């Protein structure tokens, strides 16, 4: 994105011109340039969001799935949480779709496509996975408390990470 | 595998706080995207109802520039909350795992873990507070309140705990 920025801009602008109808280009240079600039900005924003979110969600998947492996004692719950969290970690792909769809389909239609079919379902999976993990941690904690009293902070009382 | 070479879980309540923080960050991010227009409209209406606070003079050209700047900062506050809450959730998990594994003294371990958890969970809320205060009290006053109520105490707790943890880990390296 950094090295190829001029190329990305040129490519996005070319795709906007090739899909003139989707972008409502009118033939007036001043108006068309403004529309083209907005679409190119949208495409770049999509790529930029893909970069930042992919880095963040990769780490979130790594840590949360490690917590699932270490602290959730129920096999089926673990399987469901892995599935939800892994699907959720694919959320950044929605921004890649966003970056490609905006120049191809027009700004509004491109954003709508990415949001409806990728960002919302995968983002919801991530949120559902995190809610599930929080509930499992709360249930595990209350089960521990019921069985052994409050958790102690001595090293022997804490399980190793798996 | 020796106990020394095995990572240990921090207390479950710590993990619960970290996961809840990441969850709040995700929901916040989704809400920012879904309700962006409504949030902007709300902030604008609150600011318009408090012209003195924001220095609005009744001249459209001047006022619009002031409102735009405040709205950009309002949006930035929400974005920074989203980013920091996600990041600090992970920081809590990682650093408290290091503390649970490497700090031998039980009281020191408990204090470091408590500071890391409270600091990490509280700090991002400062951005949410700042964003919420901007329409009511203005940019600078909102920032000052968020700084003194949240960023300095909670950020301070995290910094103290991280230096303490660094010292403990360094000491263990030296004594090896």
GROMACS .gro file of C-alpha atoms in nm:
model
  338
    1UNK     CA    1   0.000   0.000   0.000
    2UNK     CA    2   0.283   0.234   0.080
    3UNK     CA    3   0.511   0.149  -0.211
    4UNK     CA    4   0.236   0.094  -0.466
    5UNK     CA    5   0.015   0.386  -0.367
    6UNK     CA    6   0.039   0.570  -0.702
    7UNK     CA    7  -0.034   0.244  -0.884
    8UNK     CA    8  -0.333   0.170  -0.659
    9UNK     CA    9  -0.467   0.522  -0.715
   10UNK     CA   10  -0.424   0.492  -1.093
   11UNK     CA   11  -0.587   0.151  -1.101
   12UNK     CA   12  -0.881   0.263  -0.886
   13UNK     CA   13  -0.930   0.576  -1.099
   14UNK     CA   14  -0.921   0.364  -1.416
   15UNK     CA   15  -1.185   0.127  -1.274
   16UNK     CA   16  -1.407   0.421  -1.179
   17UNK     CA   17  -1.382   0.555  -1.535
   18UNK     CA   18  -1.453   0.207  -1.674
   19UNK     CA   19  -1.769   0.188  -1.456
   20UNK     CA   20  -1.891   0.537  -1.534
   21UNK     CA   21  -2.258   0.446  -1.506
   22UNK     CA   22  -2.222   0.292  -1.160
   23UNK     CA   23  -2.055   0.611  -1.038
   24UNK     CA   24  -2.297   0.846  -1.213
   25UNK     CA   25  -2.021   1.020  -1.410
   26UNK     CA   26  -2.179   1.298  -1.614
   27UNK     CA   27  -1.908   1.398  -1.861
   28UNK     CA   28  -1.847   1.727  -1.679
   29UNK     CA   29  -1.477   1.718  -1.586
   30UNK     CA   30  -1.515   1.910  -1.260
   31UNK     CA   31  -1.800   1.696  -1.125
   32UNK     CA   32  -1.648   1.369  -1.251
   33UNK     CA   33  -1.312   1.444  -1.092
   34UNK     CA   34  -1.478   1.500  -0.756
   35UNK     CA   35  -1.673   1.173  -0.783
   36UNK     CA   36  -1.359   0.988  -0.897
   37UNK     CA   37  -1.154   1.131  -0.609
   38UNK     CA   38  -1.415   1.024  -0.354
   39UNK     CA   39  -1.427   0.671  -0.497
   40UNK     CA   40  -1.047   0.642  -0.503
   41UNK     CA   41  -1.036   0.770  -0.144
   42UNK     CA   42  -1.295   0.504  -0.052
   43UNK     CA   43  -1.089   0.230  -0.216
   44UNK     CA   44  -0.775   0.343  -0.033
   45UNK     CA   45  -0.965   0.365   0.297
   46UNK     CA   46  -1.082   0.005   0.244
   47UNK     CA   47  -0.724  -0.114   0.194
   48UNK     CA   48  -0.602   0.087   0.491
   49UNK     CA   49  -0.875  -0.054   0.719
   50UNK     CA   50  -0.792  -0.402   0.592
   51UNK     CA   51  -0.430  -0.353   0.699
   52UNK     CA   52  -0.505  -0.224   1.052
   53UNK     CA   53  -0.792  -0.464   1.125
   54UNK     CA   54  -0.609  -0.771   0.992
   55UNK     CA   55  -0.317  -0.699   1.226
   56UNK     CA   56  -0.546  -0.646   1.526
   57UNK     CA   57  -0.784  -0.934   1.469
   58UNK     CA   58  -0.502  -1.179   1.407
   59UNK     CA   59  -0.377  -1.107   1.759
   60UNK     CA   60  -0.729  -1.119   1.903
   61UNK     CA   61  -0.786  -1.464   1.749
   62UNK     CA   62  -0.449  -1.581   1.879
   63UNK     CA   63  -0.515  -1.471   2.237
   64UNK     CA   64  -0.885  -1.550   2.262
   65UNK     CA   65  -0.849  -1.898   2.113
   66UNK     CA   66  -0.564  -1.963   2.358
   67UNK     CA   67  -0.801  -1.863   2.637
   68UNK     CA   68  -1.068  -2.095   2.498
   69UNK     CA   69  -0.815  -2.381   2.491
   70UNK     CA   70  -0.699  -2.306   2.846
   71UNK     CA   71  -1.007  -2.197   3.036
   72UNK     CA   72  -1.317  -2.347   2.873
   73UNK     CA   73  -1.368  -2.700   3.003
   74UNK     CA   74  -1.654  -2.805   2.770
   75UNK     CA   75  -1.549  -2.965   2.439
   76UNK     CA   76  -1.857  -2.859   2.237
   77UNK     CA   77  -1.841  -2.505   2.368
   78UNK     CA   78  -1.474  -2.492   2.271
   79UNK     CA   79  -1.556  -2.610   1.919
   80UNK     CA   80  -1.832  -2.351   1.878
   81UNK     CA   81  -1.613  -2.072   2.015
   82UNK     CA   82  -1.322  -2.165   1.786
   83UNK     CA   83  -1.559  -2.156   1.487
   84UNK     CA   84  -1.709  -1.818   1.581
   85UNK     CA   85  -1.379  -1.654   1.669
   86UNK     CA   86  -1.207  -1.785   1.356
   87UNK     CA   87  -1.494  -1.664   1.137
   88UNK     CA   88  -1.479  -1.331   1.319
   89UNK     CA   89  -1.107  -1.301   1.253
   90UNK     CA   90  -1.186  -1.302   0.879
   91UNK     CA   91  -1.377  -0.974   0.931
   92UNK     CA   92  -1.095  -0.763   0.777
   93UNK     CA   93  -1.152  -0.936   0.442
   94UNK     CA   94  -1.467  -0.725   0.429
   95UNK     CA   95  -1.250  -0.416   0.394
   96UNK     CA   96  -1.065  -0.579   0.106
   97UNK     CA   97  -1.403  -0.641  -0.059
   98UNK     CA   98  -1.492  -0.279   0.024
   99UNK     CA   99  -1.173  -0.153  -0.143
  100UNK     CA  100  -1.241  -0.350  -0.460
  101UNK     CA  101  -1.618  -0.307  -0.471
  102UNK     CA  102  -1.622   0.074  -0.439
  103UNK     CA  103  -1.447   0.141  -0.773
  104UNK     CA  104  -1.632  -0.146  -0.943
  105UNK     CA  105  -1.989  -0.089  -0.824
  106UNK     CA  106  -1.996   0.273  -0.711
  107UNK     CA  107  -1.936   0.412  -0.363
  108UNK     CA  108  -2.271   0.340  -0.200
  109UNK     CA  109  -2.333   0.004  -0.372
  110UNK     CA  110  -1.977  -0.112  -0.293
  111UNK     CA  111  -2.001  -0.020   0.074
  112UNK     CA  112  -2.347  -0.180   0.095
  113UNK     CA  113  -2.216  -0.504  -0.058
  114UNK     CA  114  -1.917  -0.526   0.177
  115UNK     CA  115  -2.124  -0.439   0.484
  116UNK     CA  116  -2.416  -0.670   0.412
  117UNK     CA  117  -2.233  -0.982   0.296
  118UNK     CA  118  -1.899  -0.972   0.473
  119UNK     CA  119  -1.851  -0.712   0.747
  120UNK     CA  120  -2.182  -0.759   0.929
  121UNK     CA  121  -2.191  -1.142   0.934
  122UNK     CA  122  -1.823  -1.185   1.022
  123UNK     CA  123  -1.828  -0.898   1.273
  124UNK     CA  124  -2.136  -1.054   1.435
  125UNK     CA  125  -1.952  -1.388   1.456
  126UNK     CA  126  -1.665  -1.216   1.638
  127UNK     CA  127  -1.903  -1.046   1.881
  128UNK     CA  128  -2.095  -1.371   1.940
  129UNK     CA  129  -1.767  -1.556   2.001
  130UNK     CA  130  -1.653  -1.296   2.253
  131UNK     CA  131  -1.989  -1.300   2.434
  132UNK     CA  132  -1.969  -1.680   2.445
  133UNK     CA  133  -1.614  -1.671   2.579
  134UNK     CA  134  -1.707  -1.413   2.844
  135UNK     CA  135  -2.003  -1.628   2.954
  136UNK     CA  136  -1.787  -1.942   2.966
  137UNK     CA  137  -1.523  -1.761   3.175
  138UNK     CA  138  -1.793  -1.635   3.414
  139UNK     CA  139  -1.945  -1.985   3.442
  140UNK     CA  140  -1.602  -2.145   3.493
  141UNK     CA  141  -1.523  -1.891   3.763
  142UNK     CA  142  -1.848  -1.948   3.949
  143UNK     CA  143  -1.802  -2.326   3.918
  144UNK     CA  144  -1.448  -2.297   4.060
  145UNK     CA  145  -1.578  -2.079   4.342
  146UNK     CA  146  -1.855  -2.327   4.422
  147UNK     CA  147  -1.617  -2.626   4.418
  148UNK     CA  148  -1.304  -2.491   4.584
  149UNK     CA  149  -1.387  -2.152   4.733
  150UNK     CA  150  -1.241  -1.831   4.592
  151UNK     CA  151  -0.953  -1.872   4.345
  152UNK     CA  152  -0.619  -1.838   4.515
  153UNK     CA  153  -0.321  -1.663   4.367
  154UNK     CA  154  -0.062  -1.925   4.457
  155UNK     CA  155   0.112  -2.061   4.147
  156UNK     CA  156  -0.008  -2.414   4.211
  157UNK     CA  157  -0.373  -2.306   4.210
  158UNK     CA  158  -0.358  -2.170   3.857
  159UNK     CA  159  -0.367  -2.398   3.554
  160UNK     CA  160  -0.094  -2.373   3.291
  161UNK     CA  161  -0.183  -2.232   2.950
  162UNK     CA  162  -0.245  -2.506   2.693
  163UNK     CA  163   0.809  -2.959   3.099
  164UNK     CA  164   0.923  -2.786   3.419
  165UNK     CA  165   0.692  -2.545   3.601
  166UNK     CA  166   0.941  -2.269   3.509
  167UNK     CA  167   0.888  -2.323   3.136
  168UNK     CA  168   0.507  -2.337   3.148
  169UNK     CA  169   0.294  -2.026   3.100
  170UNK     CA  170   0.038  -1.985   3.378
  171UNK     CA  171  -0.313  -1.844   3.354
  172UNK     CA  172  -0.387  -1.522   3.539
  173UNK     CA  173  -0.701  -1.530   3.759
  174UNK     CA  174  -1.023  -1.587   3.566
  175UNK     CA  175  -1.171  -1.251   3.664
  176UNK     CA  176  -0.879  -1.082   3.491
  177UNK     CA  177  -0.942  -1.278   3.171
  178UNK     CA  178  -1.312  -1.198   3.198
  179UNK     CA  179  -1.236  -0.826   3.222
  180UNK     CA  180  -1.002  -0.845   2.922
  181UNK     CA  181  -1.249  -1.036   2.706
  182UNK     CA  182  -1.533  -0.801   2.811
  183UNK     CA  183  -1.315  -0.503   2.714
  184UNK     CA  184  -1.245  -0.648   2.368
  185UNK     CA  185  -1.616  -0.723   2.335
  186UNK     CA  186  -1.709  -0.365   2.424
  187UNK     CA  187  -1.451  -0.243   2.172
  188UNK     CA  188  -1.602  -0.458   1.897
  189UNK     CA  189  -1.957  -0.350   1.977
  190UNK     CA  190  -1.838   0.011   1.992
  191UNK     CA  191  -1.674  -0.020   1.649
  192UNK     CA  192  -1.987  -0.174   1.499
  193UNK     CA  193  -2.208   0.095   1.658
  194UNK     CA  194  -1.980   0.371   1.528
  195UNK     CA  195  -2.026   0.242   1.177
  196UNK     CA  196  -2.398   0.162   1.205
  197UNK     CA  197  -2.510   0.477   1.390
  198UNK     CA  198  -2.258   0.729   1.256
  199UNK     CA  199  -2.525   0.965   1.120
  200UNK     CA  200  -2.734   0.952   1.439
  201UNK     CA  201  -2.428   1.011   1.659
  202UNK     CA  202  -2.315   1.307   1.451
  203UNK     CA  203  -2.666   1.452   1.453
  204UNK     CA  204  -2.689   1.414   1.831
  205UNK     CA  205  -2.348   1.574   1.894
  206UNK     CA  206  -2.429   1.862   1.660
  207UNK     CA  207  -2.765   1.930   1.827
  208UNK     CA  208  -2.607   1.929   2.176
  209UNK     CA  209  -2.336   2.171   2.057
  210UNK     CA  210  -2.587   2.402   1.891
  211UNK     CA  211  -2.778   2.415   2.220
  212UNK     CA  212  -2.457   2.539   2.394
  213UNK     CA  213  -2.322   2.819   2.175
  214UNK     CA  214  -2.125   2.986   2.456
  215UNK     CA  215  -1.935   2.667   2.541
  216UNK     CA  216  -1.819   2.624   2.182
  217UNK     CA  217  -1.769   2.990   2.096
  218UNK     CA  218  -2.042   2.991   1.832
  219UNK     CA  219  -2.110   3.346   1.714
  220UNK     CA  220  -2.415   3.300   1.496
  221UNK     CA  221  -2.223   3.351   1.169
  222UNK     CA  222  -2.272   3.039   0.961
  223UNK     CA  223  -1.924   3.034   0.802
  224UNK     CA  224  -1.748   3.067   1.136
  225UNK     CA  225  -1.979   2.835   1.330
  226UNK     CA  226  -1.967   2.556   1.074
  227UNK     CA  227  -1.587   2.546   1.094
  228UNK     CA  228  -1.599   2.524   1.475
  229UNK     CA  229  -1.870   2.255   1.465
  230UNK     CA  230  -1.680   2.056   1.203
  231UNK     CA  231  -1.362   2.057   1.412
  232UNK     CA  232  -1.551   1.945   1.722
  233UNK     CA  233  -1.730   1.672   1.528
  234UNK     CA  234  -1.399   1.543   1.387
  235UNK     CA  235  -1.261   1.524   1.743
  236UNK     CA  236  -1.584   1.359   1.864
  237UNK     CA  237  -1.544   1.094   1.595
  238UNK     CA  238  -1.172   1.060   1.676
  239UNK     CA  239  -1.257   1.001   2.044
  240UNK     CA  240  -1.489   0.714   1.952
  241UNK     CA  241  -1.232   0.565   1.712
  242UNK     CA  242  -0.955   0.589   1.971
  243UNK     CA  243  -1.181   0.418   2.225
  244UNK     CA  244  -1.241   0.133   1.977
  245UNK     CA  245  -0.869   0.092   1.902
  246UNK     CA  246  -0.743   0.130   2.259
  247UNK     CA  247  -1.005  -0.101   2.408
  248UNK     CA  248  -0.912  -0.377   2.162
  249UNK     CA  249  -0.542  -0.321   2.216
  250UNK     CA  250  -0.556  -0.292   2.594
  251UNK     CA  251  -0.768  -0.609   2.619
  252UNK     CA  252  -0.480  -0.795   2.455
  253UNK     CA  253  -0.223  -0.610   2.665
  254UNK     CA  254  -0.407  -0.719   2.983
  255UNK     CA  255  -0.407  -1.085   2.873
  256UNK     CA  256  -0.040  -1.082   2.770
  257UNK     CA  257   0.105  -0.886   3.061
  258UNK     CA  258  -0.097  -1.054   3.337
  259UNK     CA  259   0.008  -1.391   3.193
  260UNK     CA  260   0.371  -1.280   3.221
  261UNK     CA  261   0.306  -1.160   3.577
  262UNK     CA  262   0.124  -1.481   3.674
  263UNK     CA  263   0.412  -1.686   3.539
  264UNK     CA  264   0.721  -1.490   3.639
  265UNK     CA  265   0.642  -1.295   3.959
  266UNK     CA  266   0.718  -1.528   4.250
  267UNK     CA  267   0.600  -1.313   4.541
  268UNK     CA  268   0.223  -1.363   4.583
  269UNK     CA  269   0.142  -1.012   4.716
  270UNK     CA  270   0.351  -0.844   4.444
  271UNK     CA  271   0.191  -1.064   4.180
  272UNK     CA  272  -0.159  -0.976   4.303
  273UNK     CA  273  -0.086  -0.602   4.304
  274UNK     CA  274   0.079  -0.604   3.959
  275UNK     CA  275  -0.210  -0.803   3.811
  276UNK     CA  276  -0.467  -0.573   3.975
  277UNK     CA  277  -0.290  -0.261   3.845
  278UNK     CA  278  -0.252  -0.402   3.494
  279UNK     CA  279  -0.618  -0.503   3.483
  280UNK     CA  280  -0.763  -0.185   3.631
  281UNK     CA  281  -0.532   0.040   3.430
  282UNK     CA  282  -0.583  -0.146   3.105
  283UNK     CA  283  -0.959  -0.166   3.139
  284UNK     CA  284  -1.006   0.191   3.260
  285UNK     CA  285  -0.775   0.380   3.025
  286UNK     CA  286  -0.973   0.332   2.699
  287UNK     CA  287  -1.289   0.453   2.871
  288UNK     CA  288  -1.123   0.795   2.886
  289UNK     CA  289  -1.166   0.828   2.510
  290UNK     CA  290  -1.533   0.741   2.539
  291UNK     CA  291  -1.572   0.996   2.817
  292UNK     CA  292  -1.385   1.259   2.614
  293UNK     CA  293  -1.608   1.198   2.309
  294UNK     CA  294  -1.921   1.218   2.525
  295UNK     CA  295  -1.803   1.539   2.695
  296UNK     CA  296  -1.703   1.730   2.380
  297UNK     CA  297  -2.058   1.835   2.287
  298UNK     CA  298  -2.137   1.938   2.645
  299UNK     CA  299  -1.822   2.114   2.767
  300UNK     CA  300  -1.607   2.170   2.456
  301UNK     CA  301  -1.283   2.017   2.330
  302UNK     CA  302  -1.028   2.140   2.582
  303UNK     CA  303  -1.237   2.117   2.897
  304UNK     CA  304  -1.354   1.769   2.793
  305UNK     CA  305  -0.993   1.662   2.742
  306UNK     CA  306  -0.888   1.802   3.081
  307UNK     CA  307  -1.170   1.617   3.261
  308UNK     CA  308  -1.091   1.290   3.082
  309UNK     CA  309  -0.721   1.333   3.159
  310UNK     CA  310  -0.767   1.386   3.533
  311UNK     CA  311  -1.052   1.140   3.585
  312UNK     CA  312  -0.933   0.856   3.362
  313UNK     CA  313  -0.615   0.884   3.155
  314UNK     CA  314  -0.377   0.989   3.430
  315UNK     CA  315  -0.495   0.750   3.707
  316UNK     CA  316  -0.558   0.446   3.488
  317UNK     CA  317  -0.272   0.511   3.246
  318UNK     CA  318  -0.051   0.574   3.550
  319UNK     CA  319  -0.156   0.240   3.701
  320UNK     CA  320  -0.060   0.060   3.381
  321UNK     CA  321   0.275   0.239   3.355
  322UNK     CA  322   0.364   0.168   3.720
  323UNK     CA  323   0.269  -0.198   3.684
  324UNK     CA  324   0.461  -0.237   3.357
  325UNK     CA  325   0.779  -0.086   3.505
  326UNK     CA  326   0.740  -0.303   3.813
  327UNK     CA  327   0.695  -0.612   3.596
  328UNK     CA  328   0.993  -0.512   3.382
  329UNK     CA  329   1.202  -0.476   3.697
  330UNK     CA  330   1.095  -0.818   3.825
  331UNK     CA  331   1.172  -0.987   3.493
  332UNK     CA  332   1.508  -0.806   3.467
  333UNK     CA  333   1.595  -0.909   3.823
  334UNK     CA  334   1.519  -1.271   3.744
  335UNK     CA  335   1.744  -1.252   3.438
  336UNK     CA  336   2.027  -1.108   3.645
  337UNK     CA  337   1.989  -1.370   3.921
  338UNK     CA  338   1.984  -1.662   3.677
   0.00000   0.00000   0.00000
